[in-house]
Amino acid sequence: MKGFAYEFLLRRNYEILAFLAWVIGGLGVYWLYLNASYPLSVLKITGVVIGCAGLWRGIEGLAKFKKNKLLIGKKRRLWITSWRESLTRAEKSKNGGKKTRGTVWFGRGFPWTQEEVQQATEILKKADTKFLQDSRGRWIHGIGVALDKEKDLTVKGELLEGHTLIVGSTGTGKTRLFDLLISQAIYRGESVIIIDPKGDASLRENTRLACERIGEGERFAFFHPTPSKSGVRIDPLKNFQKGEELASRVAALIPSETDADPFTAFGWMAINSVVGGLTYLDARPNLLKLRRYIEGGPDELVRQVLYKFFTIHQPGKTLPPKLEDVVRQYQQLPELEKVTEVDGVVNQYLHNREHFHKMVASLLPILSMLTSGATGSLLSPDPDDGDPRQILDSATVIEKNMVLYIGLDNLSDSTVGSAIGSIMLADLTAVAGDRYKRYGDGQKPPSVNIFIDEAAEVINDPAIQLLNKSRGAGFRVAIATQTLADLEVRTGTQAGARQAIGNTNNWIVLRVIDGETQKYIAEALPKTAVKSLEMGYRSASSSTSP
């Protein structure tokens, strides 16, 4: 092969056969020394030549044996490294300089070049079925080790700001890869947010240990939808600039088949009206209040809003006791004297109740899931309720360089878990937008690491926006999934799944069984030439030529 010395790795070990032949030759010389009368000098010279040739072939045979062992060995080759080594590499990465923002270590491996492709092609053509079944793909890693090309795999940290997709079937190492990347981010002193639909106990424990190993155990916090004395509470609606942001954040959770779904649009309007009324009262919106005023009716909210309005604009005015009379007085005011936020809640109050509840039929189950039972106090925390658990939000976690693990327990209740994960991602998108504006003058924002395992469980439109627009905010998002089909089911279309994947610049592909996912990934890889040797035999006979 042009460009490299080609050798088929899976061939027979002819060197060891030659070594055995030289050993037999040496034994023959020794027999002659004992039983024949050949000159001693001739036997010495012959013995030295045979010994040198045998040693040379023996060394080659041993090297070939080791290479074959790497390919056909039945024991899984595991390389174990200590957390201290990972910490050392992270320290080097942290001090890597402002231009490169350090490097991230992915372990050990080798480039997949034309030579490796040629070897893999030859092995697949010539290896028997038993070899391919017994090795279970380990021969692929063995190629680079056998060719002595394995080395540390590092990536410039700034490249990860283009976001990363990790694809692999169950049990292929996605969570362990997360362990490695999360630990390094913690060691570098960066903020980390992990969204884990499965609630993997080992991932959470390894994350906690990474904080403790560097003496910063207080940085770690975890959230779980089931009650826990040591967990934290999170307010996913705390961070917003305009009320419309919160309406969009919650409305994004409404199941919809089209972008112009009237139920989604009406749900957005209902949420926006309640949020507008609450902000007019200087009350912080939360999920419990949204459910209360949408499911139970906005009467109490309208009463408080109108009383405040008339107190400000017509102080001393005596208001009638009935709410409908107060509403009528507000309606009779000139348009220039009215306030948009007040108009919203008044119009919602006047809307036909039966029609209103039909239009929010898709929204109410979402609000119910996010506010029922223990989930209500976890996602709508009240600082004055006497609960000692810490209250956090995405912006606080990022600003304080904290490490937040969010376990969703989707195995027990996938519907509620997915809803929680989706609204958390929507909140992160809002925070990313705020950071983007804050660092818009050319400053480089501190890195924020977002890890989303089983991304198909929580991916939504805000999450796709997070992938699309958060690079300028210093976000490094890593999403893991098993197949492309999982994302298709979640987004509803193949185009939606490809849109999500298309916003990731780095792909890490582990073992994938799904054919469509294999095809999609292979289409994005560059092609190279593979040489082959063919032999043919032909015979012919003719009556005109002997």
Coordinates of C-alpha atoms in Angstrom, one line a residue:
M1 CA 0.0 0.0 0.0
K2 CA 1.3 3.4 -0.9
G3 CA 2.0 5.6 2.1
F4 CA 2.4 2.9 4.7
A5 CA 3.9 -0.5 5.1
Y6 CA 1.0 -2.8 4.7
E7 CA 0.7 -6.1 6.6
F8 CA -2.4 -8.2 7.1
L9 CA -2.7 -8.5 10.8
L10 CA -4.9 -11.6 10.9
R11 CA -2.6 -13.9 8.8
R12 CA -1.0 -17.0 10.1
N13 CA 2.1 -16.5 12.3
Y14 CA 4.7 -17.7 9.7
E15 CA 7.5 -16.1 11.7
I16 CA 7.0 -18.6 14.6
L17 CA 7.0 -21.5 12.1
A18 CA 10.3 -20.2 10.8
F19 CA 11.6 -20.0 14.3
L20 CA 10.6 -23.6 15.0
A21 CA 12.4 -24.6 11.8
W22 CA 15.6 -22.8 12.9
V23 CA 15.3 -24.6 16.3
I24 CA 15.1 -27.9 14.6
G25 CA 18.1 -27.0 12.5
G26 CA 20.0 -26.0 15.6
L27 CA 19.2 -29.4 17.2
G28 CA 20.5 -31.1 14.0
V29 CA 23.8 -29.3 14.3
Y30 CA 24.0 -30.3 17.9
W31 CA 23.4 -33.9 16.9
L32 CA 26.1 -33.7 14.3
Y33 CA 28.4 -32.3 17.0
L34 CA 27.7 -35.4 19.2
N35 CA 27.7 -38.1 16.5
A36 CA 29.6 -37.0 13.5
S37 CA 33.2 -36.0 12.8
Y38 CA 32.6 -32.7 11.1
P39 CA 35.2 -30.0 11.8
L40 CA 34.3 -28.1 15.0
S41 CA 34.8 -24.7 13.4
V42 CA 32.2 -25.4 10.7
L43 CA 29.7 -26.5 13.3
K44 CA 30.4 -23.4 15.5
I45 CA 29.9 -21.1 12.5
T46 CA 26.7 -22.9 11.4
G47 CA 25.4 -22.9 15.0
V48 CA 25.9 -19.1 15.4
V49 CA 24.2 -18.5 12.0
I50 CA 21.3 -20.7 13.0
G51 CA 21.1 -19.2 16.5
C52 CA 21.0 -15.6 15.2
A53 CA 18.4 -16.4 12.5
G54 CA 16.3 -18.3 15.1
L55 CA 16.5 -15.4 17.5
W56 CA 15.5 -12.9 14.9
R57 CA 12.5 -15.1 13.8
G58 CA 11.6 -15.7 17.4
I59 CA 11.4 -12.0 18.2
E60 CA 9.3 -11.5 15.1
G61 CA 7.1 -14.5 16.0
L62 CA 6.5 -13.2 19.5
A63 CA 5.6 -9.8 18.3
K64 CA 3.2 -11.3 15.8
F65 CA 1.7 -13.5 18.5
K66 CA 1.0 -10.5 20.7
K67 CA -0.6 -8.7 17.7
N68 CA -2.8 -11.7 17.1
K69 CA -3.7 -11.9 20.8
L70 CA -5.0 -8.3 20.6
L71 CA -7.3 -9.2 17.7
I72 CA -8.5 -12.7 18.8
G73 CA -8.1 -12.6 22.5
K74 CA -11.3 -13.6 24.2
K75 CA -10.8 -11.5 27.4
R76 CA -12.1 -8.0 27.2
R77 CA -9.2 -5.5 27.3
L78 CA -9.9 -2.9 30.1
W79 CA -7.7 0.0 30.8
I80 CA -8.1 1.2 34.3
T81 CA -7.1 4.7 35.3
S82 CA -7.2 6.5 38.7
W83 CA -9.2 9.6 39.4
R84 CA -5.9 11.3 40.3
E85 CA -4.7 10.9 36.8
S86 CA -7.9 12.4 35.5
L87 CA -7.5 15.3 38.0
T88 CA -3.9 15.9 36.8
R89 CA -5.1 16.1 33.2
A90 CA -7.9 18.4 34.1
E91 CA -5.4 20.7 36.0
K92 CA -3.3 20.9 32.8
S93 CA -6.4 21.6 30.8
K94 CA -7.4 24.4 33.2
N95 CA -4.0 26.0 32.8
G96 CA -4.0 25.5 29.0
G97 CA -4.3 29.1 28.1
K98 CA -7.0 31.5 27.1
K99 CA -6.7 30.8 23.4
T100 CA -7.4 27.1 23.5
R101 CA -9.2 27.1 26.9
G102 CA -7.4 23.9 27.7
T103 CA -8.0 20.4 26.4
V104 CA -10.5 17.6 27.4
W105 CA -9.2 14.1 27.7
F106 CA -11.3 11.2 26.3
G107 CA -9.0 8.3 27.2
R108 CA -6.8 6.4 24.8
G109 CA -7.3 5.5 21.2
F110 CA -6.0 5.9 17.7
P111 CA -6.9 7.7 14.4
W112 CA -9.0 5.8 12.0
T113 CA -7.0 6.3 8.7
Q114 CA -6.8 4.5 5.4
E115 CA -4.5 1.9 6.9
E116 CA -7.0 0.9 9.6
V117 CA -9.8 0.9 7.0
Q118 CA -7.8 -1.5 4.9
Q119 CA -7.1 -3.8 7.8
A120 CA -10.8 -3.8 8.8
T121 CA -11.8 -4.6 5.3
E122 CA -9.4 -7.5 5.0
I123 CA -10.5 -8.9 8.4
L124 CA -14.1 -8.8 7.4
K125 CA -13.4 -10.5 4.1
K126 CA -11.2 -13.3 5.5
A127 CA -12.2 -13.9 9.1
D128 CA -14.6 -16.7 9.8
T129 CA -18.0 -16.2 11.5
K130 CA -16.8 -17.7 14.8
F131 CA -14.0 -15.2 15.1
L132 CA -16.4 -12.2 14.4
Q133 CA -18.9 -13.6 17.0
D134 CA -16.4 -14.4 19.7
S135 CA -14.5 -11.1 19.5
R136 CA -17.8 -9.0 19.6
G137 CA -16.1 -6.2 17.8
R138 CA -13.0 -6.0 20.1
W139 CA -10.8 -6.6 17.1
I140 CA -11.6 -3.1 15.9
H141 CA -9.8 -1.6 19.0
G142 CA -7.1 -4.3 18.6
I143 CA -6.2 -2.9 15.1
G144 CA -4.8 0.4 16.4
V145 CA -3.1 -1.3 19.4
A146 CA -1.5 -3.9 17.1
L147 CA -0.3 -1.2 14.8
D148 CA 1.2 0.6 17.8
K149 CA -0.9 3.8 17.2
E150 CA -2.7 4.1 20.5
K151 CA -2.2 7.4 22.3
D152 CA -4.1 9.9 24.5
L153 CA -7.2 11.3 22.8
T154 CA -7.6 15.0 23.7
V155 CA -9.9 17.7 22.2
K156 CA -9.5 21.4 22.6
G157 CA -12.1 22.7 25.0
E158 CA -13.3 25.4 22.7
L159 CA -14.4 22.8 20.2
L160 CA -16.8 21.3 22.7
E161 CA -18.7 24.6 22.7
G162 CA -20.1 23.3 19.3
H163 CA -21.9 20.7 21.4
T164 CA -21.5 16.9 21.4
L165 CA -23.7 14.0 20.4
I166 CA -23.0 10.6 22.0
V167 CA -24.7 7.6 20.3
G168 CA -24.6 4.1 21.5
S169 CA -26.8 1.1 22.3
T170 CA -27.6 0.1 25.9
G171 CA -24.5 -0.9 27.8
T172 CA -21.9 0.5 25.4
G173 CA -20.4 3.0 27.9
K174 CA -22.4 6.3 27.5
T175 CA -22.8 6.8 31.2
R176 CA -19.1 6.0 31.9
L177 CA -18.1 8.5 29.3
F178 CA -20.3 11.0 31.0
D179 CA -18.4 10.2 34.3
L180 CA -15.1 11.0 32.7
L181 CA -16.2 14.3 31.1
I182 CA -18.2 15.4 34.2
S183 CA -15.3 14.8 36.5
Q184 CA -12.9 16.8 34.4
A185 CA -15.3 19.7 34.2
I186 CA -15.7 19.6 38.0
Y187 CA -11.9 19.5 38.5
R188 CA -11.6 22.5 36.2
G189 CA -13.9 24.5 38.5
E190 CA -16.7 24.9 35.9
S191 CA -20.4 24.8 36.6
V192 CA -22.1 21.5 35.6
I193 CA -25.7 20.6 35.2
I194 CA -26.7 16.9 34.6
I195 CA -30.1 15.9 33.5
D196 CA -30.5 12.1 33.9
P197 CA -33.9 10.7 33.1
K198 CA -32.9 7.2 34.4
G199 CA -31.7 8.6 37.7
D200 CA -28.5 6.5 37.6
A201 CA -27.3 6.1 41.1
S202 CA -23.6 5.5 40.1
L203 CA -23.5 8.6 38.0
R204 CA -24.9 10.7 40.8
E205 CA -22.4 9.1 43.3
N206 CA -19.4 9.6 41.0
T207 CA -20.4 13.2 40.5
R208 CA -20.6 13.8 44.2
L209 CA -17.2 12.0 44.8
A210 CA -15.6 14.2 42.2
C211 CA -16.5 17.3 44.2
E212 CA -15.4 15.8 47.4
R213 CA -12.0 14.7 46.0
I214 CA -11.0 18.3 45.4
G215 CA -12.3 19.4 48.7
E216 CA -15.4 21.2 47.3
G217 CA -18.2 18.9 48.4
E218 CA -20.5 21.9 49.0
R219 CA -20.6 22.5 45.2
F220 CA -22.7 19.4 44.7
A221 CA -26.5 19.4 44.8
F222 CA -29.1 17.0 43.6
F223 CA -32.7 17.1 42.7
H224 CA -35.1 14.2 42.6
P225 CA -38.9 14.2 42.0
T226 CA -39.5 12.0 45.1
P227 CA -39.2 13.6 48.6
S228 CA -35.7 13.6 50.0
K229 CA -34.3 15.5 53.0
S230 CA -30.9 16.0 51.4
G231 CA -32.2 17.1 47.9
V232 CA -32.8 20.6 46.7
R233 CA -35.9 22.4 45.3
I234 CA -35.7 24.1 42.0
D235 CA -37.8 27.0 40.6
P236 CA -37.8 26.6 36.8
L237 CA -39.7 29.8 36.3
K238 CA -37.5 32.2 38.3
N239 CA -35.3 33.4 35.4
F240 CA -37.1 35.6 32.9
Q241 CA -36.9 39.0 31.4
K242 CA -40.5 39.2 30.1
G243 CA -43.7 37.4 31.0
E244 CA -44.0 36.1 27.5
E245 CA -40.9 34.0 28.1
L246 CA -42.6 32.0 30.9
A247 CA -45.7 31.5 28.7
S248 CA -43.5 30.1 25.9
R249 CA -41.6 27.9 28.4
V250 CA -44.7 26.2 29.7
A251 CA -46.6 26.1 26.4
A252 CA -43.6 24.3 24.8
L253 CA -44.6 21.3 26.9
I254 CA -48.1 21.0 25.4
P255 CA -48.2 18.1 22.9
S256 CA -48.8 19.5 19.4
E257 CA -48.8 18.0 15.9
T258 CA -48.3 21.3 14.1
D259 CA -46.5 24.6 14.7
A260 CA -49.9 26.4 14.4
D261 CA -51.8 24.3 16.9
P262 CA -54.7 26.5 18.2
F263 CA -54.7 24.7 21.5
T264 CA -51.1 25.5 22.1
A265 CA -51.6 29.2 21.1
F266 CA -54.6 29.5 23.4
G267 CA -52.7 27.8 26.2
W268 CA -49.9 30.3 25.7
M269 CA -52.4 33.2 25.9
A270 CA -53.9 31.9 29.1
I271 CA -50.5 31.5 30.8
N272 CA -49.4 34.9 29.6
S273 CA -52.5 36.5 31.0
V274 CA -51.9 34.9 34.5
V275 CA -48.2 35.8 34.4
G276 CA -49.0 39.4 33.5
G277 CA -51.5 39.7 36.4
L278 CA -49.0 38.2 38.9
T279 CA -46.2 40.5 37.8
Y280 CA -48.5 43.5 38.0
L281 CA -49.1 42.5 41.6
D282 CA -45.3 42.1 42.1
A283 CA -45.9 38.5 42.9
R284 CA -43.4 35.9 41.6
P285 CA -45.1 33.5 39.1
N286 CA -44.7 29.8 39.8
L287 CA -46.3 26.6 38.5
L288 CA -48.7 26.2 41.4
K289 CA -50.1 29.7 40.9
L290 CA -50.5 29.1 37.1
R291 CA -52.5 25.9 37.8
R292 CA -54.6 27.6 40.5
Y293 CA -55.7 30.5 38.3
I294 CA -56.1 28.5 35.0
E295 CA -57.8 25.4 36.4
G296 CA -59.8 27.1 39.2
G297 CA -60.5 30.3 37.3
P298 CA -58.9 33.7 37.5
D299 CA -61.5 35.4 39.8
E300 CA -59.3 36.0 42.8
L301 CA -56.4 37.2 40.6
V302 CA -58.7 39.6 38.7
R303 CA -60.0 41.0 42.0
Q304 CA -56.5 41.7 43.4
V305 CA -55.4 43.2 40.1
L306 CA -58.4 45.5 39.7
Y307 CA -58.2 46.7 43.3
K308 CA -54.5 47.6 42.9
F309 CA -55.3 49.3 39.6
F310 CA -58.0 51.5 41.0
T311 CA -55.9 52.2 44.1
I312 CA -53.2 53.5 41.9
H313 CA -55.2 55.4 39.3
Q314 CA -58.3 56.4 41.2
P315 CA -57.3 56.5 44.9
G316 CA -60.1 56.9 47.4
K317 CA -62.7 55.4 45.0
T318 CA -65.1 53.0 46.6
L319 CA -65.5 49.8 44.7
P320 CA -68.6 47.7 44.6
P321 CA -68.5 44.3 46.5
K322 CA -69.3 42.2 43.4
L323 CA -66.4 41.4 41.1
E324 CA -68.5 41.6 38.0
D325 CA -69.4 45.2 38.9
V326 CA -65.7 46.1 39.4
V327 CA -64.9 44.5 36.0
R328 CA -67.7 46.6 34.4
Q329 CA -66.2 49.8 35.8
Y330 CA -62.8 48.9 34.4
Q331 CA -64.4 48.2 31.0
Q332 CA -66.0 51.6 30.9
L333 CA -62.7 53.4 31.2
P334 CA -61.1 55.1 28.1
E335 CA -58.7 52.8 26.3
L336 CA -55.8 55.1 27.1
E337 CA -56.3 54.7 30.8
K338 CA -56.2 50.9 30.7
V339 CA -53.1 48.7 31.4
T340 CA -52.2 45.7 29.2
E341 CA -51.6 43.3 32.1
V342 CA -55.0 44.2 33.6
D343 CA -56.7 43.7 30.2
G344 CA -55.3 40.2 29.9
V345 CA -56.7 38.9 33.2
V346 CA -60.0 40.7 32.7
N347 CA -60.5 39.2 29.2
Q348 CA -59.7 35.8 30.6
Y349 CA -62.3 36.3 33.3
L350 CA -64.9 37.4 30.7
H351 CA -64.2 34.4 28.4
N352 CA -66.8 31.7 28.2
R353 CA -65.8 29.2 30.9
E354 CA -66.9 26.1 29.0
H355 CA -65.0 27.1 25.9
F356 CA -62.0 28.2 28.0
H357 CA -61.6 24.8 29.6
K358 CA -61.9 23.0 26.3
M359 CA -59.1 25.1 24.9
V360 CA -56.8 24.5 27.8
A361 CA -57.6 20.7 28.0
S362 CA -54.1 19.9 26.7
L363 CA -52.4 22.4 29.1
L364 CA -54.1 21.3 32.4
P365 CA -52.5 17.8 32.5
I366 CA -49.1 19.3 32.1
L367 CA -49.7 21.7 35.0
S368 CA -51.2 18.9 37.0
M369 CA -48.1 16.7 36.5
L370 CA -45.7 19.5 37.5
T371 CA -47.7 20.5 40.7
S372 CA -49.2 17.3 42.1
G373 CA -48.1 15.8 45.4
A374 CA -44.4 16.3 46.4
T375 CA -43.6 17.7 42.9
G376 CA -45.6 20.8 43.7
S377 CA -43.3 21.9 46.5
L378 CA -40.2 20.8 44.7
L379 CA -40.9 22.9 41.5
S380 CA -42.9 25.8 43.1
P381 CA -40.8 26.3 46.3
D382 CA -41.9 28.9 48.8
P383 CA -39.0 30.3 50.9
D384 CA -41.4 31.0 53.8
D385 CA -42.9 27.5 54.1
G386 CA -40.3 26.4 56.7
D387 CA -38.8 23.7 54.5
P388 CA -35.1 23.6 55.2
R389 CA -34.1 22.3 51.8
Q390 CA -32.1 24.7 49.6
I391 CA -33.9 26.5 46.8
L392 CA -32.0 26.8 43.5
D393 CA -32.5 27.9 40.0
S394 CA -30.4 27.5 36.8
A395 CA -28.9 31.0 37.0
T396 CA -27.8 30.6 40.6
V397 CA -26.2 27.2 39.8
I398 CA -24.2 28.7 37.0
E399 CA -23.1 31.9 38.7
K400 CA -21.9 29.9 41.8
N401 CA -20.1 27.3 39.7
M402 CA -22.2 24.6 41.3
V403 CA -22.7 21.0 40.2
L404 CA -26.4 20.1 40.0
Y405 CA -27.5 16.5 39.3
I406 CA -31.2 16.3 38.2
G407 CA -32.5 12.7 38.4
L408 CA -35.9 12.3 36.8
D409 CA -36.8 8.7 37.7
N410 CA -38.4 8.1 34.3
L411 CA -38.4 4.4 34.9
S412 CA -41.1 4.9 37.5
D413 CA -43.1 7.7 35.8
S414 CA -41.8 8.7 32.4
T415 CA -44.6 11.2 31.7
V416 CA -43.9 13.4 34.8
G417 CA -40.1 12.9 34.4
S418 CA -40.1 14.0 30.8
A419 CA -42.2 17.1 31.7
I420 CA -39.8 18.1 34.5
G421 CA -36.7 17.6 32.2
S422 CA -38.3 19.6 29.4
I423 CA -39.1 22.6 31.6
M424 CA -35.6 22.5 33.1
L425 CA -34.2 22.7 29.6
A426 CA -36.5 25.5 28.7
D427 CA -35.2 27.4 31.8
L428 CA -31.6 26.8 30.7
T429 CA -32.4 28.2 27.3
A430 CA -33.7 31.4 28.9
V431 CA -30.5 31.7 31.0
A432 CA -28.4 31.1 28.0
G433 CA -30.2 34.0 26.2
D434 CA -29.5 36.3 29.1
R435 CA -25.8 35.3 29.3
Y436 CA -25.5 35.8 25.5
K437 CA -26.7 39.4 25.9
R438 CA -24.6 40.0 28.9
Y439 CA -21.4 38.8 27.3
G440 CA -22.2 40.3 23.9
D441 CA -19.3 42.8 24.0
G442 CA -16.6 40.3 23.0
Q443 CA -16.0 38.9 26.4
K444 CA -15.6 35.2 26.7
P445 CA -18.1 33.8 29.2
P446 CA -17.1 31.1 31.7
S447 CA -17.9 27.6 30.5
V448 CA -21.1 25.9 31.4
N449 CA -21.3 22.1 31.0
I450 CA -24.7 20.6 30.3
F451 CA -25.0 16.8 30.2
I452 CA -28.3 15.2 29.0
D453 CA -28.5 11.5 29.2
E454 CA -31.3 9.7 27.3
A455 CA -31.9 12.9 25.5
A456 CA -34.9 11.5 23.6
E457 CA -36.8 11.5 26.9
V458 CA -36.7 15.3 27.4
I459 CA -35.8 16.9 24.1
N460 CA -38.1 19.8 23.0
D461 CA -38.1 23.0 21.0
P462 CA -36.3 25.0 23.7
A463 CA -33.7 22.3 24.0
I464 CA -33.1 22.5 20.2
Q465 CA -32.8 26.3 20.6
L466 CA -30.3 25.7 23.4
L467 CA -28.2 23.6 21.0
N468 CA -28.6 26.1 18.3
K469 CA -27.8 29.4 20.0
S470 CA -26.0 28.8 23.4
R471 CA -22.5 28.6 22.1
G472 CA -22.0 32.3 22.5
A473 CA -23.1 32.0 26.1
G474 CA -20.3 29.6 26.8
F475 CA -22.5 26.5 27.0
R476 CA -21.1 23.1 26.2
V477 CA -24.0 20.7 25.7
A478 CA -23.5 16.9 25.5
I479 CA -26.5 14.8 24.6
A480 CA -26.6 11.0 24.7
T481 CA -29.1 8.8 22.9
Q482 CA -29.4 5.2 21.7
T483 CA -30.7 5.7 18.2
L484 CA -31.9 8.3 15.8
A485 CA -35.4 6.8 15.9
D486 CA -35.7 7.7 19.6
L487 CA -35.3 11.4 18.7
E488 CA -37.7 11.0 15.8
V489 CA -40.4 9.6 18.1
R490 CA -39.9 12.5 20.6
T491 CA -39.9 15.3 18.1
G492 CA -42.6 13.7 15.9
T493 CA -40.7 13.9 12.6
Q494 CA -37.4 12.8 11.1
A495 CA -36.7 16.4 10.2
G496 CA -37.0 17.4 13.9
A497 CA -34.6 14.7 14.9
R498 CA -32.1 15.7 12.3
Q499 CA -32.5 19.3 13.3
A500 CA -31.4 18.4 16.9
I501 CA -28.5 16.3 15.7
G502 CA -27.5 18.9 13.1
N503 CA -26.8 21.4 15.9
T504 CA -24.0 19.1 17.3
N505 CA -20.6 19.6 15.8
N506 CA -18.9 16.7 17.6
W507 CA -20.0 13.1 17.4
I508 CA -18.9 10.2 19.6
V509 CA -20.3 7.0 18.2
L510 CA -20.2 3.8 20.4
R511 CA -21.6 0.5 19.3
V512 CA -24.8 1.0 17.4
I513 CA -27.1 -1.8 16.3
D514 CA -29.9 0.2 14.6
G515 CA -29.4 0.1 10.8
E516 CA -30.9 3.6 10.1
T517 CA -28.7 5.2 12.7
Q518 CA -25.6 3.4 11.3
K519 CA -26.5 4.6 7.8
Y520 CA -27.0 8.2 8.9
I521 CA -23.7 8.3 10.7
A522 CA -21.8 6.6 7.9
E523 CA -23.2 9.1 5.4
A524 CA -21.4 11.9 7.3
L525 CA -18.0 10.2 7.4
P526 CA -15.4 10.8 4.7
K527 CA -14.7 8.0 2.2
T528 CA -11.3 6.5 1.4
A529 CA -9.9 4.0 -1.2
V530 CA -9.5 0.4 -0.3
K531 CA -7.2 -1.8 -2.4
S532 CA -8.0 -5.4 -3.1
L533 CA -6.3 -8.2 -5.0
E534 CA -8.3 -10.6 -7.1
M535 CA -7.2 -13.8 -8.8
G536 CA -9.0 -15.4 -11.7
Y537 CA -8.6 -18.5 -13.9
R538 CA -9.8 -18.9 -17.4
S539 CA -9.8 -21.8 -19.9
A540 CA -10.9 -22.0 -23.5
S541 CA -10.8 -24.3 -26.5
S542 CA -11.0 -23.6 -30.2
S543 CA -11.2 -25.7 -33.4
T544 CA -8.8 -23.3 -35.2
S545 CA -6.0 -23.2 -32.7
P546 CA -4.3 -26.2 -31.0

